[in-house]
C-alpha cells in the first residue's frame, strides 16, 4: 500500500528490531516470526471475507431493508469501518503484540480496561469462528443439494460444521507458515471469485433488475413498521462482514516489521474488501430473477438460488464451490486469530486454566492447546442451531456485539491519553483525533443497534440473544475478575524472573 498522507511519522527512523520491541513491551518472543507484510494483510482480508459475510447474510438483507439498505448500507458502513480500522491501526503500530486490543487497553487505561476488552474481544473472535464455519456448512449443504439431491437438515448441517472445525484445527496445528501461505492464496481466490461470480451474473442471464430496483427498492419483512428502524437493523449484513480485521494485530508477534506491516494490513484489508464487497452485492442483486423465490429457496441459501435461476444447475454448482472454498479460507484464518488471542490472554493469566492454554509447541511454535479450545468453544456456541432456525443469526450478532466495542475501547483510551500516547512508526498524525472520535461514535451507535430485536413480534424464537450473550460474558468476566485479579496483568517489562519462568513453562 502506498504511504497514506496521514501516516506522517512512518519510516522517519530506522525500524527497531521487532523482537527487541516485544521485550520492551514485556514479553519474551516464543512464536515464530515467519509471516511477511502480504501474509499479514491476507489474514485480515481472509477473515473479513466478502464471499463469506455477504453471501451468508444476503438472505437476512433481503428482508431487512432489501436492495436499497444492502447497497447503501455497504457504502456507509464501509466508510465508518475504515475510520475504525485506521484509528486501530495507529494503536496497533504502538503496541504490536498477540494480545492486541486488550493489551492496548491495559497499557492506555489500566488493568480493568484491559480485562473487559479482552473478554469482549474473545467473545467476538470465538463467535466469528462459529458464524463463519456454520455459514460454510450451510453453503456446503446447498452445494450437495444441487449436485446430489441431498436434503440439508439441522443435524446434517451440524455434522458438516463439526468436520469443518476439525479441518481448521488441524491446519492451524502445522504452524504459522502454512497459515500464511493459505491466506495468501485466499486473497487471490477471493478476488478472482468475486470477478468470476459478478462477470457470470452480468453476462449470462437474459434478464437483469433495473438500477432503480437495485439502489432504491426497500423491502420490510421484519414485522416492524418504522422504516428507519428496519434500515438500521439491516446494517448487520455489512457490519458483520466488516469485522475480524484485528487478526493482523493478533498475528503481529509472528509478522516481520509488525509495527508497520500489521497497521497497514488492517487498513488495506478493509478498503480492498469494501470495493470487492460492493461489486459482489451489486452483481447478485442485479441478477435476482424471482425475489420471493430467492428468499424461500429450497437450498436454504438465497444466493444459491440466484445463481441457480441465473446460470442453471451447472453454473450455480461451480460457483457455489468457489464460495465454499473462500469460506473455508476465512474460517481457517479466524481460528488462527482467535487462538492467538487465547494464547495471549492466558499468557497474562486471564483465563481459567491459563497455564494449559498458553503452552506453545516446540516443534511448530504454535499455541496448539489454544487452537483446540477455540474450535471447541465455537462448537458449543453453534449447538443451539440444532433446535432453532434463528440461532445462526444470534451467533453472528454475538460476533458483532462482542468484537465491535472491543475495537473502540483502545481507540477511546488513546484519545483520552492525548499527548501521553506515544505513536509507533505508522501514525495518523493530525488526523488521529477526528478519525478516532468518528470511530468511537460509530461503534457506540452500532453497539446499541445490534442489541435491538430484529423481528416483530418478539418471541423466544425471534428474540435477539446477542444482548443476553453480552450481559452473560460481562457478568462472568466480573466474577472471574475477583478470582484472577491477583495473578492477571500485563508485564511492565520483560526481565521479571517470575514472568520468565511462566513463559518458559509454556514451551512444550
Tab-separated table of C-alpha atoms in Angstrom:
chain	number	residue	atom	x	y	z
A	1	UNK	CA	0.000	0.000	0.000
A	2	UNK	CA	1.350	3.408	-0.854
A	3	UNK	CA	2.027	5.688	2.040
A	4	UNK	CA	-1.117	7.435	3.241
A	5	UNK	CA	-0.970	11.212	3.652
A	6	UNK	CA	-1.942	10.922	7.325
A	7	UNK	CA	0.898	8.465	8.117
A	8	UNK	CA	3.188	11.398	8.765
A	9	UNK	CA	5.692	9.654	11.001
A	10	UNK	CA	6.088	6.439	9.057
A	11	UNK	CA	9.658	5.403	8.265
A	12	UNK	CA	11.262	8.604	9.546
A	13	UNK	CA	13.565	6.498	11.702
A	14	UNK	CA	15.117	3.098	11.022
A	15	UNK	CA	12.742	0.290	12.106
A	16	UNK	CA	13.519	-1.154	15.529
A	17	UNK	CA	14.105	-4.877	15.797
A	18	UNK	CA	10.660	-6.355	16.494
A	19	UNK	CA	11.938	-8.914	18.989
A	20	UNK	CA	13.595	-6.103	20.933
A	21	UNK	CA	10.378	-4.097	20.782
A	22	UNK	CA	8.383	-7.092	22.083
A	23	UNK	CA	10.748	-7.414	25.045
A	24	UNK	CA	10.292	-3.718	25.753
A	25	UNK	CA	6.536	-4.340	25.845
A	26	UNK	CA	7.112	-7.066	28.416
A	27	UNK	CA	7.170	-10.380	26.553
A	28	UNK	CA	9.848	-12.893	25.669
A	29	UNK	CA	9.410	-13.928	21.989
A	30	UNK	CA	8.210	-17.543	21.773
A	31	UNK	CA	6.252	-17.542	18.493
A	32	UNK	CA	7.899	-17.921	15.074
A	33	UNK	CA	8.138	-14.626	13.145
A	34	UNK	CA	7.609	-16.172	9.702
A	35	UNK	CA	4.850	-14.004	8.240
A	36	UNK	CA	5.521	-11.136	5.833
A	37	UNK	CA	3.534	-7.989	5.155
A	38	UNK	CA	1.346	-9.519	2.449
A	39	UNK	CA	0.588	-12.507	4.663
A	40	UNK	CA	-0.434	-10.200	7.490
A	41	UNK	CA	-2.786	-8.251	5.209
A	42	UNK	CA	-4.058	-11.547	3.821
A	43	UNK	CA	-5.190	-12.891	7.189
A	44	UNK	CA	-7.419	-9.864	7.876
A	45	UNK	CA	-8.703	-9.849	4.304
A	46	UNK	CA	-9.469	-13.567	4.614
A	47	UNK	CA	-11.298	-13.084	7.909
A	48	UNK	CA	-13.379	-10.194	6.550
A	49	UNK	CA	-14.130	-12.444	3.532
A	50	UNK	CA	-16.833	-10.829	1.423
A	51	UNK	CA	-17.573	-14.255	-0.029
A	52	UNK	CA	-18.443	-15.406	3.478
A	53	UNK	CA	-20.162	-12.444	5.136
A	54	UNK	CA	-22.006	-11.012	2.140
A	55	UNK	CA	-23.150	-14.392	0.846
A	56	UNK	CA	-24.100	-15.866	4.227
A	57	UNK	CA	-26.195	-12.882	5.376
A	58	UNK	CA	-27.582	-11.949	1.963
A	59	UNK	CA	-30.891	-13.638	2.812
A	60	UNK	CA	-31.076	-11.592	6.022
A	61	UNK	CA	-30.573	-8.430	3.977
A	62	UNK	CA	-33.364	-9.321	1.536
A	63	UNK	CA	-35.962	-8.938	4.303
A	64	UNK	CA	-34.414	-6.183	6.435
A	65	UNK	CA	-34.481	-3.273	4.035
A	66	UNK	CA	-33.873	-5.160	0.812
A	67	UNK	CA	-31.592	-3.982	-2.008
A	68	UNK	CA	-31.513	-0.309	-1.033
A	69	UNK	CA	-30.277	-0.969	2.505
A	70	UNK	CA	-27.835	-3.642	1.367
A	71	UNK	CA	-26.194	-1.412	-1.241
A	72	UNK	CA	-26.156	1.960	0.502
A	73	UNK	CA	-25.607	0.342	3.872
A	74	UNK	CA	-22.473	-1.294	2.496
A	75	UNK	CA	-21.149	2.048	1.278
A	76	UNK	CA	-21.875	3.890	4.527
A	77	UNK	CA	-20.799	1.173	6.933
A	78	UNK	CA	-17.608	0.610	4.934
A	79	UNK	CA	-16.657	4.267	5.274
A	80	UNK	CA	-17.135	4.290	9.041
A	81	UNK	CA	-15.357	0.946	9.452
A	82	UNK	CA	-12.402	2.365	7.533
A	83	UNK	CA	-12.210	5.098	10.180
A	84	UNK	CA	-12.282	2.450	12.919
A	85	UNK	CA	-9.596	0.466	11.122
A	86	UNK	CA	-7.277	3.440	10.651
A	87	UNK	CA	-7.614	4.506	14.286
A	88	UNK	CA	-7.000	0.933	15.450
A	89	UNK	CA	-4.018	0.579	13.122
A	90	UNK	CA	-2.367	3.585	14.751
A	91	UNK	CA	-2.612	1.996	18.213
A	92	UNK	CA	-1.508	-1.380	16.809
A	93	UNK	CA	1.666	0.242	15.498
A	94	UNK	CA	2.490	1.363	19.024
A	95	UNK	CA	1.681	-1.998	20.670
A	96	UNK	CA	2.315	-4.889	18.224
A	97	UNK	CA	1.512	-7.911	20.426
A	98	UNK	CA	-0.669	-11.012	20.085
A	99	UNK	CA	-2.887	-9.673	22.849
A	100	UNK	CA	-3.732	-6.757	20.551
A	101	UNK	CA	-6.873	-4.939	21.756
A	102	UNK	CA	-6.810	-5.902	25.412
A	103	UNK	CA	-3.066	-5.226	25.727
A	104	UNK	CA	-3.562	-1.776	24.187
A	105	UNK	CA	-6.443	-1.050	26.572
A	106	UNK	CA	-4.416	-2.292	29.541
A	107	UNK	CA	-1.467	-0.051	28.722
A	108	UNK	CA	-3.578	3.017	27.958
A	109	UNK	CA	-6.307	2.660	30.576
A	110	UNK	CA	-5.277	0.175	33.243
A	111	UNK	CA	-5.883	-3.441	34.187
A	112	UNK	CA	-9.692	-3.370	34.292
A	113	UNK	CA	-9.936	-1.743	30.888
A	114	UNK	CA	-7.690	-4.466	29.520
A	115	UNK	CA	-9.610	-7.201	31.317
A	116	UNK	CA	-13.052	-6.327	29.916
A	117	UNK	CA	-11.692	-5.506	26.464
A	118	UNK	CA	-10.059	-8.926	26.387
A	119	UNK	CA	-13.252	-10.761	27.273
A	120	UNK	CA	-15.264	-8.832	24.677
A	121	UNK	CA	-12.625	-9.472	22.032
A	122	UNK	CA	-12.527	-13.157	22.907
A	123	UNK	CA	-16.331	-13.442	22.702
A	124	UNK	CA	-16.305	-11.808	19.286
A	125	UNK	CA	-13.481	-13.940	17.894
A	126	UNK	CA	-14.979	-17.236	19.077
A	127	UNK	CA	-18.422	-16.175	17.841
A	128	UNK	CA	-16.846	-15.382	14.487
A	129	UNK	CA	-15.437	-18.910	14.146
A	130	UNK	CA	-18.900	-20.324	14.847
A	131	UNK	CA	-20.599	-17.939	12.433
A	132	UNK	CA	-18.114	-18.392	9.589
A	133	UNK	CA	-17.826	-22.166	9.765
A	134	UNK	CA	-21.559	-22.725	10.279
A	135	UNK	CA	-22.179	-20.495	7.271
A	136	UNK	CA	-19.740	-22.640	5.281
A	137	UNK	CA	-21.695	-25.706	6.434
A	138	UNK	CA	-24.953	-24.156	5.179
A	139	UNK	CA	-23.409	-23.445	1.782
A	140	UNK	CA	-21.920	-26.939	1.646
A	141	UNK	CA	-25.405	-28.329	2.260
A	142	UNK	CA	-26.763	-26.200	-0.592
A	143	UNK	CA	-23.968	-27.439	-2.863
A	144	UNK	CA	-24.745	-31.065	-2.007
A	145	UNK	CA	-28.423	-30.351	-2.648
A	146	UNK	CA	-27.717	-29.090	-6.164
A	147	UNK	CA	-25.154	-31.737	-7.002
A	148	UNK	CA	-26.597	-34.860	-5.385
A	149	UNK	CA	-30.140	-34.022	-4.268
A	150	UNK	CA	-29.031	-34.007	-0.620
A	151	UNK	CA	-31.664	-32.503	1.722
A	152	UNK	CA	-29.929	-30.373	4.368
A	153	UNK	CA	-31.282	-30.805	7.911
A	154	UNK	CA	-30.112	-29.143	11.135
A	155	UNK	CA	-28.443	-32.405	12.128
A	156	UNK	CA	-26.577	-32.910	8.857
A	157	UNK	CA	-25.558	-29.252	8.772
A	158	UNK	CA	-24.140	-29.581	12.292
A	159	UNK	CA	-22.173	-32.661	11.230
A	160	UNK	CA	-20.679	-30.759	8.282
A	161	UNK	CA	-19.897	-27.891	10.647
A	162	UNK	CA	-18.001	-30.209	13.009
A	163	UNK	CA	-15.946	-31.585	10.118
A	164	UNK	CA	-15.023	-28.043	9.050
A	165	UNK	CA	-13.985	-27.124	12.606
A	166	UNK	CA	-11.776	-30.218	12.781
A	167	UNK	CA	-10.171	-29.359	9.437
A	168	UNK	CA	-9.349	-25.846	10.603
A	169	UNK	CA	-7.914	-27.054	13.888
A	170	UNK	CA	-5.594	-29.497	12.112
A	171	UNK	CA	-4.423	-26.927	9.553
A	172	UNK	CA	-3.590	-24.453	12.316
A	173	UNK	CA	-1.513	-27.013	14.180
A	174	UNK	CA	1.032	-27.161	11.336
A	175	UNK	CA	2.376	-23.693	12.113
A	176	UNK	CA	2.042	-20.082	11.051
A	177	UNK	CA	3.957	-20.578	7.775
A	178	UNK	CA	1.163	-22.800	6.391
A	179	UNK	CA	-1.446	-20.362	7.705
A	180	UNK	CA	0.354	-17.532	5.913
A	181	UNK	CA	0.561	-19.472	2.629
A	182	UNK	CA	-3.131	-20.386	2.778
A	183	UNK	CA	-4.102	-16.772	3.481
A	184	UNK	CA	-2.018	-15.527	0.553
A	185	UNK	CA	-3.809	-17.989	-1.721
A	186	UNK	CA	-7.075	-16.860	-0.140
A	187	UNK	CA	-6.577	-13.253	-1.274
A	188	UNK	CA	-6.340	-14.200	-4.933
A	189	UNK	CA	-9.101	-16.791	-4.577
A	190	UNK	CA	-11.455	-14.163	-3.151
A	191	UNK	CA	-10.643	-11.509	-5.753
A	192	UNK	CA	-10.860	-13.959	-8.651
A	193	UNK	CA	-14.003	-15.498	-7.159
A	194	UNK	CA	-15.781	-12.148	-6.926
A	195	UNK	CA	-14.724	-11.303	-10.503
A	196	UNK	CA	-15.963	-14.646	-11.854
A	197	UNK	CA	-19.300	-14.501	-9.988
A	198	UNK	CA	-20.021	-10.895	-10.927
A	199	UNK	CA	-18.916	-11.487	-14.525
A	200	UNK	CA	-21.092	-14.580	-14.905
A	201	UNK	CA	-24.124	-12.854	-13.400
A	202	UNK	CA	-23.570	-9.813	-15.635
A	203	UNK	CA	-23.264	-11.608	-18.967
A	204	UNK	CA	-25.123	-14.937	-18.771
A	205	UNK	CA	-28.705	-14.115	-17.641
A	206	UNK	CA	-31.117	-12.679	-20.211
A	207	UNK	CA	-32.904	-10.598	-17.601
A	208	UNK	CA	-31.480	-8.160	-15.058
A	209	UNK	CA	-33.091	-5.893	-12.490
A	210	UNK	CA	-33.015	-2.153	-13.121
A	211	UNK	CA	-30.594	0.198	-11.384
A	212	UNK	CA	-33.619	1.818	-9.749
A	213	UNK	CA	-34.566	-1.530	-8.172
A	214	UNK	CA	-31.014	-2.299	-7.003
A	215	UNK	CA	-30.421	1.081	-5.364
A	216	UNK	CA	-33.902	2.189	-4.224
A	217	UNK	CA	-36.090	-0.903	-3.620
A	218	UNK	CA	-36.974	-1.160	0.071
A	219	UNK	CA	-38.333	-4.438	1.466
A	220	UNK	CA	-39.558	-4.928	5.023
A	221	UNK	CA	-40.344	-8.447	6.222
A	222	UNK	CA	-39.381	-7.818	9.845
A	223	UNK	CA	-42.818	-7.004	11.242
A	224	UNK	CA	-41.639	-3.563	12.376
A	225	UNK	CA	-43.460	-0.580	10.882
A	226	UNK	CA	-40.734	2.050	11.181
A	227	UNK	CA	-38.572	2.009	8.015
A	228	UNK	CA	-35.675	3.775	9.753
A	229	UNK	CA	-35.585	1.088	12.425
A	230	UNK	CA	-35.640	-1.631	9.768
A	231	UNK	CA	-32.849	0.036	7.795
A	232	UNK	CA	-30.740	0.340	10.940
A	233	UNK	CA	-31.172	-3.360	11.726
A	234	UNK	CA	-30.339	-4.171	8.097
A	235	UNK	CA	-26.851	-2.741	8.579
A	236	UNK	CA	-25.933	-6.002	10.324
A	237	UNK	CA	-25.044	-7.545	6.964
A	238	UNK	CA	-22.296	-5.007	6.302
A	239	UNK	CA	-21.152	-4.584	9.903
A	240	UNK	CA	-20.873	-8.357	10.422
A	241	UNK	CA	-18.836	-8.726	7.245
A	242	UNK	CA	-16.550	-5.829	8.188
A	243	UNK	CA	-15.206	-7.486	11.308
A	244	UNK	CA	-12.176	-9.544	12.184
A	245	UNK	CA	-9.540	-7.167	10.817
A	246	UNK	CA	-7.879	-7.207	14.243
A	247	UNK	CA	-6.420	-10.525	13.013
A	248	UNK	CA	-3.472	-8.546	11.655
A	249	UNK	CA	-2.777	-7.277	15.173
A	250	UNK	CA	-3.166	-10.717	16.778
A	251	UNK	CA	-0.579	-12.146	14.366
A	252	UNK	CA	1.873	-9.279	14.896
A	253	UNK	CA	4.256	-11.371	17.043
A	254	UNK	CA	4.617	-13.666	14.040
A	255	UNK	CA	4.998	-10.869	11.450
A	256	UNK	CA	8.185	-9.194	10.225
A	257	UNK	CA	8.353	-5.410	10.835
A	258	UNK	CA	4.975	-5.722	12.566
A	259	UNK	CA	4.936	-2.136	13.854
A	260	UNK	CA	4.316	-1.031	10.268
A	261	UNK	CA	3.033	-4.068	8.370
A	262	UNK	CA	0.329	-5.045	10.897
A	263	UNK	CA	-1.073	-1.498	10.821
A	264	UNK	CA	-1.009	-1.432	7.032
A	265	UNK	CA	-2.567	-4.891	6.931
A	266	UNK	CA	-5.640	-3.704	8.855
A	267	UNK	CA	-6.297	-0.678	6.637
A	268	UNK	CA	-5.587	-2.419	3.348
A	269	UNK	CA	-7.841	-5.374	4.219
A	270	UNK	CA	-10.780	-3.027	4.881
A	271	UNK	CA	-10.619	-0.917	1.734
A	272	UNK	CA	-9.960	-3.844	-0.606
A	273	UNK	CA	-12.916	-5.686	0.954
A	274	UNK	CA	-15.044	-2.540	0.660
A	275	UNK	CA	-14.567	-2.408	-3.109
A	276	UNK	CA	-14.884	-6.167	-3.677
A	277	UNK	CA	-17.989	-6.477	-1.495
A	278	UNK	CA	-19.827	-3.678	-3.283
A	279	UNK	CA	-19.197	-5.367	-6.628
A	280	UNK	CA	-20.411	-8.719	-5.268
A	281	UNK	CA	-23.620	-7.332	-3.735
A	282	UNK	CA	-24.405	-5.392	-6.908
A	283	UNK	CA	-23.797	-8.439	-9.096
A	284	UNK	CA	-26.094	-10.628	-7.004
A	285	UNK	CA	-28.880	-8.041	-6.723
A	286	UNK	CA	-28.963	-7.156	-10.425
A	287	UNK	CA	-29.286	-10.884	-11.190
A	288	UNK	CA	-32.295	-11.650	-8.933
A	289	UNK	CA	-34.917	-13.344	-11.125
A	290	UNK	CA	-37.624	-14.105	-8.520
A	291	UNK	CA	-37.421	-12.153	-5.252
A	292	UNK	CA	-39.844	-14.271	-3.227
A	293	UNK	CA	-38.420	-17.473	-4.676
A	294	UNK	CA	-34.928	-16.343	-3.715
A	295	UNK	CA	-35.997	-15.647	-0.141
A	296	UNK	CA	-37.698	-19.044	0.198
A	297	UNK	CA	-35.116	-21.089	-1.683
A	298	UNK	CA	-35.288	-24.867	-1.244
A	299	UNK	CA	-31.495	-24.823	-0.939
A	300	UNK	CA	-31.793	-22.801	2.275
A	301	UNK	CA	-29.302	-20.283	0.861
A	302	UNK	CA	-30.744	-17.338	-1.151
A	303	UNK	CA	-27.517	-16.572	-3.114
A	304	UNK	CA	-27.507	-20.188	-4.285
A	305	UNK	CA	-30.996	-19.648	-5.689
A	306	UNK	CA	-29.853	-16.502	-7.525
A	307	UNK	CA	-27.012	-18.471	-9.121
A	308	UNK	CA	-29.372	-21.339	-9.940
A	309	UNK	CA	-32.014	-19.116	-11.571
A	310	UNK	CA	-29.463	-17.053	-13.487
A	311	UNK	CA	-26.889	-19.659	-14.514
A	312	UNK	CA	-28.568	-23.059	-14.302
A	313	UNK	CA	-27.590	-26.014	-12.146
A	314	UNK	CA	-24.099	-26.492	-13.604
A	315	UNK	CA	-23.039	-22.856	-13.271
A	316	UNK	CA	-24.593	-22.487	-9.833
A	317	UNK	CA	-22.850	-25.598	-8.531
A	318	UNK	CA	-19.456	-24.479	-9.810
A	319	UNK	CA	-19.727	-21.003	-8.300
A	320	UNK	CA	-21.059	-22.329	-5.009
A	321	UNK	CA	-17.898	-24.378	-4.776
A	322	UNK	CA	-15.867	-21.185	-5.262
A	323	UNK	CA	-17.779	-19.567	-2.379
A	324	UNK	CA	-17.385	-22.583	-0.088
A	325	UNK	CA	-13.605	-22.697	-0.592
A	326	UNK	CA	-13.425	-18.959	0.191
A	327	UNK	CA	-15.431	-19.528	3.370
A	328	UNK	CA	-13.067	-22.323	4.382
A	329	UNK	CA	-10.115	-19.967	3.922
A	330	UNK	CA	-11.965	-17.406	6.052
A	331	UNK	CA	-12.696	-19.811	8.895
A	332	UNK	CA	-9.124	-21.069	8.935
A	333	UNK	CA	-7.793	-17.521	9.279
A	334	UNK	CA	-10.266	-16.781	12.078
A	335	UNK	CA	-9.136	-19.846	14.038
A	336	UNK	CA	-5.553	-18.554	13.759
A	337	UNK	CA	-6.544	-15.119	15.093
A	338	UNK	CA	-8.735	-16.451	17.911
A	339	UNK	CA	-6.133	-18.959	19.079
A	340	UNK	CA	-3.517	-16.182	19.352
A	341	UNK	CA	-5.935	-14.195	21.469
A	342	UNK	CA	-6.480	-17.232	23.724
A	343	UNK	CA	-2.698	-17.712	23.940
A	344	UNK	CA	-2.018	-14.073	24.785
A	345	UNK	CA	-4.849	-13.777	27.316
A	346	UNK	CA	-3.650	-16.961	29.004
A	347	UNK	CA	-0.070	-15.704	28.983
A	348	UNK	CA	-1.309	-12.918	31.236
A	349	UNK	CA	-3.291	-15.387	33.408
A	350	UNK	CA	-6.750	-14.138	32.434
A	351	UNK	CA	-8.436	-17.467	31.588
A	352	UNK	CA	-9.308	-20.454	33.767
A	353	UNK	CA	-6.530	-22.994	33.197
A	354	UNK	CA	-4.228	-20.357	31.706
A	355	UNK	CA	-1.107	-22.468	32.276
A	356	UNK	CA	-2.521	-25.068	29.879
A	357	UNK	CA	-3.851	-22.764	27.156
A	358	UNK	CA	-0.619	-20.734	26.817
A	359	UNK	CA	1.543	-23.757	26.033
A	360	UNK	CA	3.437	-23.472	22.734
A	361	UNK	CA	4.630	-26.406	20.649
A	362	UNK	CA	8.433	-26.524	20.497
A	363	UNK	CA	8.201	-28.131	17.045
A	364	UNK	CA	5.839	-25.706	15.272
A	365	UNK	CA	5.981	-22.752	17.711
A	366	UNK	CA	2.174	-22.732	17.590
A	367	UNK	CA	-0.183	-22.452	20.622
A	368	UNK	CA	-1.763	-25.851	19.947
A	369	UNK	CA	-3.947	-26.049	23.070
A	370	UNK	CA	-5.333	-22.586	22.329
A	371	UNK	CA	-6.308	-23.795	18.841
A	372	UNK	CA	-8.298	-26.715	20.285
A	373	UNK	CA	-10.011	-24.502	22.856
A	374	UNK	CA	-11.028	-22.010	20.162
A	375	UNK	CA	-12.755	-24.590	17.961
A	376	UNK	CA	-14.344	-26.324	20.983
A	377	UNK	CA	-15.995	-23.119	22.227
A	378	UNK	CA	-17.113	-22.250	18.677
A	379	UNK	CA	-18.779	-25.665	18.522
A	380	UNK	CA	-20.684	-25.007	21.744
A	381	UNK	CA	-21.832	-21.573	20.509
A	382	UNK	CA	-23.341	-23.127	17.376
A	383	UNK	CA	-25.145	-26.025	19.079
A	384	UNK	CA	-28.448	-24.095	19.527
A	385	UNK	CA	-28.736	-24.113	15.706
A	386	UNK	CA	-29.857	-27.726	16.063
A	387	UNK	CA	-33.063	-26.538	17.698
A	388	UNK	CA	-33.714	-23.006	16.477
A	389	UNK	CA	-33.751	-21.572	12.982
A	390	UNK	CA	-32.908	-18.125	14.367
A	391	UNK	CA	-29.888	-19.309	16.354
A	392	UNK	CA	-27.446	-18.691	13.500
A	393	UNK	CA	-28.490	-15.039	13.337
A	394	UNK	CA	-27.855	-14.840	17.077
A	395	UNK	CA	-24.338	-16.244	16.620
A	396	UNK	CA	-23.495	-13.613	14.014
A	397	UNK	CA	-24.891	-10.907	16.277
A	398	UNK	CA	-22.773	-12.261	19.165
A	399	UNK	CA	-19.722	-11.854	16.959
A	400	UNK	CA	-20.562	-8.246	16.145
A	401	UNK	CA	-21.695	-7.254	19.636
A	402	UNK	CA	-18.549	-8.711	21.181
A	403	UNK	CA	-15.839	-7.607	18.832
A	404	UNK	CA	-17.090	-4.174	17.737
A	405	UNK	CA	-16.997	-2.496	21.183
A	406	UNK	CA	-13.588	-4.068	21.748
A	407	UNK	CA	-12.300	-2.140	18.715
A	408	UNK	CA	-13.427	1.192	20.131
A	409	UNK	CA	-12.053	0.863	23.667
A	410	UNK	CA	-8.320	1.201	22.844
A	411	UNK	CA	-9.155	3.969	20.356
A	412	UNK	CA	-11.090	5.875	23.031
A	413	UNK	CA	-8.288	5.374	25.562
A	414	UNK	CA	-5.717	6.578	23.026
A	415	UNK	CA	-7.801	9.749	22.523
A	416	UNK	CA	-8.161	10.210	26.275
A	417	UNK	CA	-4.408	9.823	26.734
A	418	UNK	CA	-3.742	12.767	24.423
A	419	UNK	CA	-0.043	13.619	24.205
A	420	UNK	CA	0.792	10.830	26.663
A	421	UNK	CA	0.195	8.353	23.838
A	422	UNK	CA	3.455	7.629	22.036
A	423	UNK	CA	2.637	6.637	18.432
A	424	UNK	CA	4.506	3.920	16.619
A	425	UNK	CA	6.075	4.246	13.168
A	426	UNK	CA	2.606	4.182	11.480
A	427	UNK	CA	0.671	7.229	12.646
A	428	UNK	CA	-2.394	9.251	11.605
A	429	UNK	CA	-0.697	12.464	12.661
A	430	UNK	CA	-3.088	15.418	12.911
A	431	UNK	CA	-5.941	13.268	11.581
A	432	UNK	CA	-5.753	10.973	14.605
A	433	UNK	CA	-8.320	12.756	16.757
A	434	UNK	CA	-11.099	13.422	14.192
A	435	UNK	CA	-10.806	9.914	12.745
A	436	UNK	CA	-10.617	8.417	16.229
A	437	UNK	CA	-13.712	10.199	17.531
A	438	UNK	CA	-15.634	9.267	14.379
A	439	UNK	CA	-14.704	5.643	15.032
A	440	UNK	CA	-15.746	5.736	18.699
A	441	UNK	CA	-19.112	7.367	17.977
A	442	UNK	CA	-19.853	4.898	15.173
A	443	UNK	CA	-19.088	1.907	17.374
A	444	UNK	CA	-21.322	3.283	20.137
A	445	UNK	CA	-24.204	3.630	17.671
A	446	UNK	CA	-23.920	0.165	16.123
A	447	UNK	CA	-23.476	-1.497	19.515
A	448	UNK	CA	-26.885	-0.147	20.543
A	449	UNK	CA	-28.427	-1.044	17.186
A	450	UNK	CA	-27.380	-4.669	17.330
A	451	UNK	CA	-28.842	-5.166	20.790
A	452	UNK	CA	-32.281	-4.341	19.395
A	453	UNK	CA	-34.804	-7.034	18.372
A	454	UNK	CA	-34.751	-7.796	14.661
A	455	UNK	CA	-38.220	-9.311	14.288
A	456	UNK	CA	-41.695	-8.379	15.498
A	457	UNK	CA	-43.472	-9.680	17.479
A	458	UNK	CA	-40.629	-10.548	19.831
A	459	UNK	CA	-40.861	-14.209	20.868
A	460	UNK	CA	-38.445	-16.811	22.174
A	461	UNK	CA	-37.775	-17.742	18.552
A	462	UNK	CA	-37.287	-14.223	17.191
A	463	UNK	CA	-35.564	-12.610	20.166
A	464	UNK	CA	-32.128	-11.099	19.652
A	465	UNK	CA	-29.977	-13.084	22.083
A	466	UNK	CA	-26.853	-11.003	21.453
A	467	UNK	CA	-27.625	-8.655	24.337
A	468	UNK	CA	-28.045	-11.655	26.674
A	469	UNK	CA	-24.727	-13.106	25.494
A	470	UNK	CA	-23.071	-9.745	26.077
A	471	UNK	CA	-24.540	-9.472	29.580
A	472	UNK	CA	-23.512	-13.049	30.450
A	473	UNK	CA	-19.928	-12.523	29.286
A	474	UNK	CA	-19.599	-9.227	31.172
A	475	UNK	CA	-21.083	-10.854	34.292
A	476	UNK	CA	-18.740	-13.850	34.077
A	477	UNK	CA	-15.787	-11.540	33.428
A	478	UNK	CA	-16.737	-9.530	36.525
A	479	UNK	CA	-17.000	-12.641	38.685
A	480	UNK	CA	-13.744	-14.082	37.368
A	481	UNK	CA	-12.015	-10.757	37.942
A	482	UNK	CA	-12.271	-11.300	41.691
A	483	UNK	CA	-10.723	-14.748	41.312
A	484	UNK	CA	-7.906	-13.905	38.897
A	485	UNK	CA	-7.171	-10.249	39.633
A	486	UNK	CA	-4.128	-11.092	41.764
A	487	UNK	CA	-2.484	-13.147	39.015
A	488	UNK	CA	-3.732	-11.298	35.902
A	489	UNK	CA	-1.650	-8.492	34.488
A	490	UNK	CA	0.429	-7.476	31.518
A	491	UNK	CA	4.143	-7.224	32.378
A	492	UNK	CA	5.690	-3.776	32.531
A	493	UNK	CA	8.945	-5.019	31.029
A	494	UNK	CA	10.417	-8.397	30.256
A	495	UNK	CA	13.011	-9.448	32.755
A	496	UNK	CA	10.930	-10.263	35.822
A	497	UNK	CA	12.078	-13.690	36.985
A	498	UNK	CA	8.564	-14.988	37.672
A	499	UNK	CA	7.349	-13.912	34.249
A	500	UNK	CA	10.314	-15.573	32.569
A	501	UNK	CA	9.606	-18.796	34.433
A	502	UNK	CA	5.934	-18.773	33.463
A	503	UNK	CA	6.743	-18.189	29.813
A	504	UNK	CA	9.401	-20.900	29.698
A	505	UNK	CA	6.891	-23.359	31.219
A	506	UNK	CA	4.645	-22.732	28.245
A	507	UNK	CA	7.108	-24.302	25.777
A	508	UNK	CA	6.382	-27.983	25.245
